[in-house]
Tab-separated table of C-alpha atoms in Angstrom:
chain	number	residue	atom	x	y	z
A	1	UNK	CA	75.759	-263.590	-27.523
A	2	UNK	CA	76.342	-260.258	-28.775
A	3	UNK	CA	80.059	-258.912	-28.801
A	4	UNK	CA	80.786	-254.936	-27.457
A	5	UNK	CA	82.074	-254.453	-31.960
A	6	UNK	CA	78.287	-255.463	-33.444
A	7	UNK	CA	76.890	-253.273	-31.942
A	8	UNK	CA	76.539	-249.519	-33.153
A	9	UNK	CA	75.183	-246.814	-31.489
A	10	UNK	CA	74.414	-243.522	-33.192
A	11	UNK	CA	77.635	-242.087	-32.520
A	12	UNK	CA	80.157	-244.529	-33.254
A	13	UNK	CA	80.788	-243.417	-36.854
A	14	UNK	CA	82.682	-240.489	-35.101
A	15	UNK	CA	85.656	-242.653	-34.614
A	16	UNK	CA	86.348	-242.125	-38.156
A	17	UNK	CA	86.525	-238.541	-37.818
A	18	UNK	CA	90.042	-238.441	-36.891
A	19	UNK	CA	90.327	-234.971	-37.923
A	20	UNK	CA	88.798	-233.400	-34.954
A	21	UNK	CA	90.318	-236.024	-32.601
A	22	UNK	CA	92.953	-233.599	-31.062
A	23	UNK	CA	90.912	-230.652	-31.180
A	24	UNK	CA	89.123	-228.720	-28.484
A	25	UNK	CA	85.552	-230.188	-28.751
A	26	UNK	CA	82.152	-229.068	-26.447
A	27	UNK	CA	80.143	-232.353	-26.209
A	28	UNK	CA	76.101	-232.073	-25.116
A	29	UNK	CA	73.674	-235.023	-23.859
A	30	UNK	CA	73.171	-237.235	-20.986
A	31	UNK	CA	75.068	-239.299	-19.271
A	32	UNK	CA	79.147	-240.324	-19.745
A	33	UNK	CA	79.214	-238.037	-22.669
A	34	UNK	CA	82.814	-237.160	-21.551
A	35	UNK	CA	83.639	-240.885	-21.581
A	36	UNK	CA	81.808	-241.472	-24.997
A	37	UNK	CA	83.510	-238.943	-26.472
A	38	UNK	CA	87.483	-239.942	-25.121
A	39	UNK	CA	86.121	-244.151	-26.095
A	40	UNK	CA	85.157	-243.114	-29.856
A	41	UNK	CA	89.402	-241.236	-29.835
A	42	UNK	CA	88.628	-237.482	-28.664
A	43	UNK	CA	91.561	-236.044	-26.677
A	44	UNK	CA	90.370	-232.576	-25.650
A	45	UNK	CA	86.296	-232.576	-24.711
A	46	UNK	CA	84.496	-230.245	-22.513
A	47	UNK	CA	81.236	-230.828	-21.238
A	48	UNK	CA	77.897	-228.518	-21.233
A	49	UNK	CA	78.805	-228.475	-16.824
A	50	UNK	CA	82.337	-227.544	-17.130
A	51	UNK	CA	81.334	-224.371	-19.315
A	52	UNK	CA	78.695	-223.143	-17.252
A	53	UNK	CA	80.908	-223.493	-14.370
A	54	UNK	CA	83.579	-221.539	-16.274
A	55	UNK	CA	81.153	-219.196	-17.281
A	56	UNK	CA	78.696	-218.756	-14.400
A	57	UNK	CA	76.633	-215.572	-16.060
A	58	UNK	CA	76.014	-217.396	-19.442
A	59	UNK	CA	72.950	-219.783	-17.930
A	60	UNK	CA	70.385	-217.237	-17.136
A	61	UNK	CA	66.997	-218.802	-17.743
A	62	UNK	CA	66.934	-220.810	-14.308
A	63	UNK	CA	66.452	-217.549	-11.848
A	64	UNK	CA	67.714	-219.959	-8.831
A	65	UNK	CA	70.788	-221.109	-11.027
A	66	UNK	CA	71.938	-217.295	-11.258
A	67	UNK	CA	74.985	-216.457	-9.455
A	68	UNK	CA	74.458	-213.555	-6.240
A	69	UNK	CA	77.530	-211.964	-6.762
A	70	UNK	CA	79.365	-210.772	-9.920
A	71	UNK	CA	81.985	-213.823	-10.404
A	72	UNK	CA	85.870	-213.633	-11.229
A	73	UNK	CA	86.828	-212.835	-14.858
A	74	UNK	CA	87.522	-216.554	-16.751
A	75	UNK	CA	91.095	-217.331	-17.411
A	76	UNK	CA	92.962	-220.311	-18.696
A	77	UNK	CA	89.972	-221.888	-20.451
A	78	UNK	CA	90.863	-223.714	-23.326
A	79	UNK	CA	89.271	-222.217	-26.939
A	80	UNK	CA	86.356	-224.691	-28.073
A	81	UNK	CA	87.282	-226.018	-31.475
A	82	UNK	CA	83.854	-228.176	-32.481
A	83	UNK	CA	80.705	-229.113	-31.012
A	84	UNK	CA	79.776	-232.801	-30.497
A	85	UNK	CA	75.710	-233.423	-30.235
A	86	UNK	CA	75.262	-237.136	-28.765
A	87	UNK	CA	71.906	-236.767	-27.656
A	88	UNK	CA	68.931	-234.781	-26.065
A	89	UNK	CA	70.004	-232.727	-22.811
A	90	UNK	CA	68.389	-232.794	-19.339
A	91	UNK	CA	68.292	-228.911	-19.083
A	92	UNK	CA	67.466	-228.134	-22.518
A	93	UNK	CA	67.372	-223.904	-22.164
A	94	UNK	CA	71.390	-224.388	-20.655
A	95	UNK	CA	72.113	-226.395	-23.463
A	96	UNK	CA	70.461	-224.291	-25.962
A	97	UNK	CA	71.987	-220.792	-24.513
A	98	UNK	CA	75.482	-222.616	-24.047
A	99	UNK	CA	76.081	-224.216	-27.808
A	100	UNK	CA	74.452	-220.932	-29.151
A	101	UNK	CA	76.849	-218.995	-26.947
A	102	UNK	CA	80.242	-221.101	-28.428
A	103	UNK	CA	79.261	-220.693	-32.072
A	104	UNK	CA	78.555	-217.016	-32.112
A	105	UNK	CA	81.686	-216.384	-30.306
A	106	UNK	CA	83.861	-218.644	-32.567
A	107	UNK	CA	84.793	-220.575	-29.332
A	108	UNK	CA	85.214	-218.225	-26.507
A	109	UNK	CA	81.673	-217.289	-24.967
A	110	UNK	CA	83.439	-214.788	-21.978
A	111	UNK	CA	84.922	-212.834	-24.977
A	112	UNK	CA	82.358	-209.826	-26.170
A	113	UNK	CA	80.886	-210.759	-29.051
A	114	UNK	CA	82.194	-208.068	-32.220
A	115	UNK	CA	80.992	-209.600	-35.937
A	116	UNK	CA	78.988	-213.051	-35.995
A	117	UNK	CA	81.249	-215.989	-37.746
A	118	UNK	CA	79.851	-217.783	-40.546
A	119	UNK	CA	80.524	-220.297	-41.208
A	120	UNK	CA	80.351	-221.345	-37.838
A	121	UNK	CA	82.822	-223.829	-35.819
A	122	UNK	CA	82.231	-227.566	-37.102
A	123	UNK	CA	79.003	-229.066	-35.673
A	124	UNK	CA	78.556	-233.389	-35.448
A	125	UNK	CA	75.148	-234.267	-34.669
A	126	UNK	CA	74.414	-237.621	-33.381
A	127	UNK	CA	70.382	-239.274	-33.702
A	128	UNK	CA	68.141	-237.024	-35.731
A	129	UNK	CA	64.700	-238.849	-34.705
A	130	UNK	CA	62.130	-236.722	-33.948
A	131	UNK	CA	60.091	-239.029	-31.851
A	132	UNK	CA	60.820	-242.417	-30.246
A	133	UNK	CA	58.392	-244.661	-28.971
A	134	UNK	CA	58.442	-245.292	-24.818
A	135	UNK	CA	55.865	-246.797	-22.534
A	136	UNK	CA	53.782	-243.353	-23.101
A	137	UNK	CA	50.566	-244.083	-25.698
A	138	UNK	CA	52.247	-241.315	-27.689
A	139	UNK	CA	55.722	-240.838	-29.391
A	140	UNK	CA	58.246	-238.661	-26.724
A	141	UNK	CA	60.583	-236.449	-28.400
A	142	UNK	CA	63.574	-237.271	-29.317
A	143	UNK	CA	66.954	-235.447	-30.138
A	144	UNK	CA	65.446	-234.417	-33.521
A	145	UNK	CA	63.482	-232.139	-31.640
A	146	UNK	CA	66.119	-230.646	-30.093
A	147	UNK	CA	68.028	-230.291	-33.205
A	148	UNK	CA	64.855	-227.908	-34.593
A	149	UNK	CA	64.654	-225.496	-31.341
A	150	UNK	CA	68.811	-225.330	-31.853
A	151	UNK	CA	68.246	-224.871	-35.769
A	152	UNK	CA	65.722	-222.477	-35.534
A	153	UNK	CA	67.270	-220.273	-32.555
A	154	UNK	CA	70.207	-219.962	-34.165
A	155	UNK	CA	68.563	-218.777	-37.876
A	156	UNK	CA	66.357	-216.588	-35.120
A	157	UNK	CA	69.257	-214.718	-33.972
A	158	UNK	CA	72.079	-215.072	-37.341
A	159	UNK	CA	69.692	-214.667	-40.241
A	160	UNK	CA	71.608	-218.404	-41.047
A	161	UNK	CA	71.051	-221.637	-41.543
A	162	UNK	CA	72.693	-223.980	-38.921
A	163	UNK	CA	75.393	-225.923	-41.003
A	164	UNK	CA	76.197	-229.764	-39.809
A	165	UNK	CA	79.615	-230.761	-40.582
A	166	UNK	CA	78.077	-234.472	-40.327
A	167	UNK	CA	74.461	-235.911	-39.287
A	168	UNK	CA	75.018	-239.052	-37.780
A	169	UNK	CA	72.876	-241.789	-36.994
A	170	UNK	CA	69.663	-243.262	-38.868
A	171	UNK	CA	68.894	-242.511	-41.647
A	172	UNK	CA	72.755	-241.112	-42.431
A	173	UNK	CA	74.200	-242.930	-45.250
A	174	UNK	CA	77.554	-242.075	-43.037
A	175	UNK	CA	76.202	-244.689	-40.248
A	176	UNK	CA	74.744	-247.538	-42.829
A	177	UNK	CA	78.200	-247.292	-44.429
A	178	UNK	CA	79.478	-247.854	-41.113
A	179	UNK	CA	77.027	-250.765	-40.784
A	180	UNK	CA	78.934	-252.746	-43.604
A	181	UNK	CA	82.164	-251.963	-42.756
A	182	UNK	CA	81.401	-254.003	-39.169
A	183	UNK	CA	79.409	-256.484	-40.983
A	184	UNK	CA	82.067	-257.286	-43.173
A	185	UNK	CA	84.893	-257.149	-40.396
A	186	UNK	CA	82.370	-259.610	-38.697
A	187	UNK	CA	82.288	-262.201	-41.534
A	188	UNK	CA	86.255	-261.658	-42.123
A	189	UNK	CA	86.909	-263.159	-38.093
A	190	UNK	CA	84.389	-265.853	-38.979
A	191	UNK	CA	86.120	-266.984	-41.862
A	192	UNK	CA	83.570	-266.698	-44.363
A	193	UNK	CA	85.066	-266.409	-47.993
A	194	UNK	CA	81.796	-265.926	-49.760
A	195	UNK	CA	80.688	-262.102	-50.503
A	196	UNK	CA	77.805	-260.405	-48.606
A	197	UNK	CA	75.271	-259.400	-51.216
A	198	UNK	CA	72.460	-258.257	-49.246
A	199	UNK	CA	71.735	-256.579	-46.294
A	200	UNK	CA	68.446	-256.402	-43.984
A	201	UNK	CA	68.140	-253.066	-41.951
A	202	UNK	CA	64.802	-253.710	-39.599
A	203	UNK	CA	63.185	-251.036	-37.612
A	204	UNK	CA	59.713	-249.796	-36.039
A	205	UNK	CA	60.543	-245.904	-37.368
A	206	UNK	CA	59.839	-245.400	-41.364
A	207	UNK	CA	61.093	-241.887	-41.046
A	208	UNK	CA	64.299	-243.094	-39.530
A	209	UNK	CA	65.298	-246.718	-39.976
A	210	UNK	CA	62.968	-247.362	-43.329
A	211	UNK	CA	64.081	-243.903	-44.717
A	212	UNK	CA	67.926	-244.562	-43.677
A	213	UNK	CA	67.595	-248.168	-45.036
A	214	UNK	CA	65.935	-247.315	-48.698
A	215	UNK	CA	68.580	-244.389	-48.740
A	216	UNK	CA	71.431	-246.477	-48.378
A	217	UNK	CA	70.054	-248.751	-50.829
A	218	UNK	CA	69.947	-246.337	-53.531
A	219	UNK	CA	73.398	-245.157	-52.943
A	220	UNK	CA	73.974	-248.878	-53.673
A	221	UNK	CA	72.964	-249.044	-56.743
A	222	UNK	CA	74.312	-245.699	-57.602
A	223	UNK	CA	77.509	-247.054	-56.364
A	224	UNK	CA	77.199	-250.622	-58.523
A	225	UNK	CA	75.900	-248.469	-61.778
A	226	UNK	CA	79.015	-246.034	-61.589
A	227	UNK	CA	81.540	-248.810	-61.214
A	228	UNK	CA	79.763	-250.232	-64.261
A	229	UNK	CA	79.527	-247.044	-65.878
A	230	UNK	CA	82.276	-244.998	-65.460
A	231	UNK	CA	82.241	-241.297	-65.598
A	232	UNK	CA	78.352	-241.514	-64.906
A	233	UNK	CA	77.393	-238.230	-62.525
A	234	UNK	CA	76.679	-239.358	-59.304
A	235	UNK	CA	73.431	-239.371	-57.412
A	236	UNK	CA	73.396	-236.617	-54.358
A	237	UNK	CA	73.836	-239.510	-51.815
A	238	UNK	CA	76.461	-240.949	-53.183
A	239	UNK	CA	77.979	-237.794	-54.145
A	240	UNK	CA	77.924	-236.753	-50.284
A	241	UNK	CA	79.319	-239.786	-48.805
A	242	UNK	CA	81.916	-239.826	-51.604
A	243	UNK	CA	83.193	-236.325	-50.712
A	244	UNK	CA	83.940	-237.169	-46.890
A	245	UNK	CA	87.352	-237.797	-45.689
A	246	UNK	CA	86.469	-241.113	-44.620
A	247	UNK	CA	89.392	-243.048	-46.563
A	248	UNK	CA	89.532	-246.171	-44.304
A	249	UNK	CA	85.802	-246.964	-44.364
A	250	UNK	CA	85.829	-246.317	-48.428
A	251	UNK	CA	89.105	-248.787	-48.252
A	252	UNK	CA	87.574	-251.418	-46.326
A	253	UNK	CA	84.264	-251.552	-47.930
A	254	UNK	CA	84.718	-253.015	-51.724
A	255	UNK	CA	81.374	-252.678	-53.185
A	256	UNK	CA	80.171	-255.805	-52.873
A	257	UNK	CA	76.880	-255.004	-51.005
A	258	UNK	CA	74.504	-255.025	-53.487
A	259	UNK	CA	71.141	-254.306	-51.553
A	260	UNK	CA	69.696	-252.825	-48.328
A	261	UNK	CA	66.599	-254.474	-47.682
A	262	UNK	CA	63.902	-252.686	-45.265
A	263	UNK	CA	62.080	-254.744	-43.046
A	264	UNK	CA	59.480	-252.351	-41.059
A	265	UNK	CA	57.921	-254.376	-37.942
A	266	UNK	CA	54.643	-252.770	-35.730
A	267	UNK	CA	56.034	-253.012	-32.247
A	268	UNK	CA	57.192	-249.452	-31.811
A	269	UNK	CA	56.276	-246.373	-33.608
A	270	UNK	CA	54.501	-247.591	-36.132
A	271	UNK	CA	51.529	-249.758	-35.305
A	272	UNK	CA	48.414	-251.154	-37.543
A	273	UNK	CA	45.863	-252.474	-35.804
A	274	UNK	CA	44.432	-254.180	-38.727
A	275	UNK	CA	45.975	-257.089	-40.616
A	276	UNK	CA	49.627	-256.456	-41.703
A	277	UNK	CA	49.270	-254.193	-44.765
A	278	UNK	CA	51.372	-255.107	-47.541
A	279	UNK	CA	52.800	-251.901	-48.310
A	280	UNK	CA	53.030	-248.652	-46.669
A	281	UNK	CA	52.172	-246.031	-49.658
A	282	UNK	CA	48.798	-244.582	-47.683
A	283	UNK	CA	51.201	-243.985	-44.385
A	284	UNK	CA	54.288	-242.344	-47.029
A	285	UNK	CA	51.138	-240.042	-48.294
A	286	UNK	CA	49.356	-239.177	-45.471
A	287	UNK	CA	51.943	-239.024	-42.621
A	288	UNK	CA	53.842	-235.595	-42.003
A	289	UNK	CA	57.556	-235.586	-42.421
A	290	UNK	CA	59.143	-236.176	-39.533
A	291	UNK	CA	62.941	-236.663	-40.667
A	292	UNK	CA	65.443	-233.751	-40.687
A	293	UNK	CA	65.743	-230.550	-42.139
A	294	UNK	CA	68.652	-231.745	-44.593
A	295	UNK	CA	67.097	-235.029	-45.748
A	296	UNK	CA	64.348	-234.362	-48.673
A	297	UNK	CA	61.412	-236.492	-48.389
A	298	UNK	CA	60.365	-238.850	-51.303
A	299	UNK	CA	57.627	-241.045	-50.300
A	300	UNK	CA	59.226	-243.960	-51.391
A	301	UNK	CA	61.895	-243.442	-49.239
A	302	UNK	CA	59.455	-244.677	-46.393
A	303	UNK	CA	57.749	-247.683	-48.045
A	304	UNK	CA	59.102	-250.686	-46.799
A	305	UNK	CA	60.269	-253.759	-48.812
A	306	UNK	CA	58.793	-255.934	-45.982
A	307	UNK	CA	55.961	-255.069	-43.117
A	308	UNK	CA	56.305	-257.814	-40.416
A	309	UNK	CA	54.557	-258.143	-36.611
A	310	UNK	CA	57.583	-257.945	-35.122
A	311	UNK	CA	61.971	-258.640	-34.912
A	312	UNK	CA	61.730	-262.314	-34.717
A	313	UNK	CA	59.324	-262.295	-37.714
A	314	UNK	CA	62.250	-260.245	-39.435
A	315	UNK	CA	64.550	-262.863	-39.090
A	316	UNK	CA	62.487	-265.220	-40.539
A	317	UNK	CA	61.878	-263.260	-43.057
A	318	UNK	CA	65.660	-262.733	-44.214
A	319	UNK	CA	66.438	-266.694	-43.428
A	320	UNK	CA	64.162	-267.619	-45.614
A	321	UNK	CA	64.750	-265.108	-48.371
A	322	UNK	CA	68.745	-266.324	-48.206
A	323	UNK	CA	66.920	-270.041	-47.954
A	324	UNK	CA	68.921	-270.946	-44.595
C-alpha cells in the first residue's frame, strides 16, 4: 500500500518555495486548485473564477459570457503577487486573456495599463508535457501545449520572452531532486542504514520522463565529479538547481545518489509494435522535439538505459539489477 508522502505529483516541489507562501498568488487549472495550492503552504491564492468575477469586462471571447450592462468599478481586490500554473484549463481563451491580463498590469488588471513591466511578476509552471497518452489512438494535449499558446501570446503582444521563475514537473531537475529527498525520508522511517546508490525513474514519455531521468542523471555525476574535484565549473544543470533557494532539499539530500537509471516501457506514448528494440537512437533522431522551450534537446537525453513491455517488467528489471 502506497502512503499519501510517496507519492509526488507535478506540483508538490512548490512546498519548498516558501518564499511566495504569504504572497498574493493567481493559481490556473482544473479542479481544487484553491485547495492544492493552501495543502502545498500558500496563504493568499486567487483563482482564474474569482478574477473574472472581479473583473467582469476582462473575459470577452465568449459573446454569451459578456456582461449587458457596464458593471461597478472593482474595489478592495487584493494586488496579485505571482502566478501559479498547475495544469491545463477548461476555458482555455479566459485563462489565456486573464494570466496575460495580471502580468502586463504588474498585478492589477482593472488598472489602465501605462508602460509594460519586464520582468514580469514571478511565474511557477507545473507539467510541461506536450502530449499525454488517453484512450484516444492519438496523444491529447497536455499542459505543454498550453504553456506555448501562453508563451507565444505573450512574446505576440511584449516583444518578450515569457520568463518562468521555476518549471516544475518532469523532466525538471527541481522535481527529481525532490524525488530523492522523499526516497531518502522513505528509507530513513524504514530504518535502513545502508546508502541509496541508484535510482530507477520509469516512464512511457522519452521527452518527459526519459529526458527528466537522463537529465537528472547527469547532474549526478556533475554533482559526484565536483565534490571530487573542487573548484571544477559546473555543468548548466547543476549550475541551475544549485542557484535556487532551496536550502532544505540541498540539506537533506547528501550526495549519495550516484545514478538515475531510465527505464522506458511501451504502454503509453511510446509504442513499438515490433520486438522490444534495444535502444532508442532511430526514435531520438527522427522524432520532433516535443519538450519545452527552456530545455535544449540532445538526443541522448531521450535514449533510454532500459526499453521494457511494460511497469511490472520495470521492476524486474531493477530487482534483478540490485540482485534482490
Amino acid at each position: 500500500q502506497v502512503s499519501p508522502e510517496q507519492v509526488i505529483l507535478s506540483h508538490s516541489p512548490l512546498r519548498l518555495f516558501r518564499q511566495f507562501h504569504q504572497k498574493c498568488m493567481l493559481v490556473a487549472g482544473q479542479g481544487p486548485v484553491e485547495e492544492n495550492a493552501h495543502n502545498l503552504g500558500f496563504k493568499h491564492v486567487v483563482t482564474i473564477e474569482a478574477l473574472r468575477k472581479a473583473y467582469p469586462l476582462l473575459d470577452m471571447v465568449d459573446q454569451s459570457r459578456r456582461p449587458k450592462e457596464l458593471p461597478p468599478p472593482t474595489t478592495g481586490f487584493p494586488t496579485i503577487e505571482g502566478v501559479i500554473l498547475f495544469g491545463e484549463p477548461v476555458r482555455w481563451e479566459t485563462s489565456l486573456q486573464l494570466i496575460i491580463d495580471v502580468l502586463l498590469s504588474n498585478g492589477n488588471p482593472g488598472a489602465e495599463l501605462q508602460d509594460i513591466p519586464y520582468p514580469h511578476l514571478p511565474v511557477l509552471a507545473c507539467n510541461m508535457d506536450l502530449l499525454w497518452m488517453a484512450e484516444a489512438k492519438m496523444p491529447r494535449f497536455g499542459h505543454g501545449t498550453y504553456l506555448l499558446c501562453l508563451e507565444n501570446i505573450y512574446k505576440k503582444v511584449t516583444g518578450r520572452e515569457l520568463k518562468y521563475e521555476a518549471l516544475i514537473g518532469k523532466p525538471s531537475t527541481v522535481t527529481y531532486r525532490y524525488a530523492e529527498y522523499l526516497i531518502k525520508q522513505q528509507a530513513e522511517k524504514q530504518g535502513w542504514k545502508s546508502p541509496i546508490r541508484r535510482l530507477y525513474a520509469v516512464g512511457d514519455n522519452p521527452m518527459s520522463d526519459i529526458y527528466g531521468a537522463n537529465l537528472y542523471n547527469n547532474y549526478l555525476k556533475s554533482a559526484h565529479q565536483n565534490q571530487v574535484q573542487a573548484g571544477v565549473k559546473r555543468s548548466p544543470q547543476a549550475a541551475s538547481l544549485q542557484s535556487e533557494d532551496h536550502l532544505e532539499l540541498r540539506k537533506d539530500c547528501s550526495n549519495s545518489v550516484e545514478s538515475c537509471e531510465s527505464i522506458l516501457v511501451c504502454t503509453g506514448v511510446y509504442r513499438h509494435n515490433a520486438d522490444v528494440p534495444s535502444k532508442t537512437e532511430e526514435y531520438a533522431t527522427e522524432a520532433v522535439f516535443h519538450g519545452h522551450r527552456d530545455f535544449c534537446f540532445d538526443p541522448s537525453l531521450v535514449e533510454a538505459s532500459y526499453i521494457v513491455q511494460d511497469v511490472n517488467d520495470a521492476v524486474q528489471l531493477a530487482f534483478t539489477k540490485e540482485n534482490w
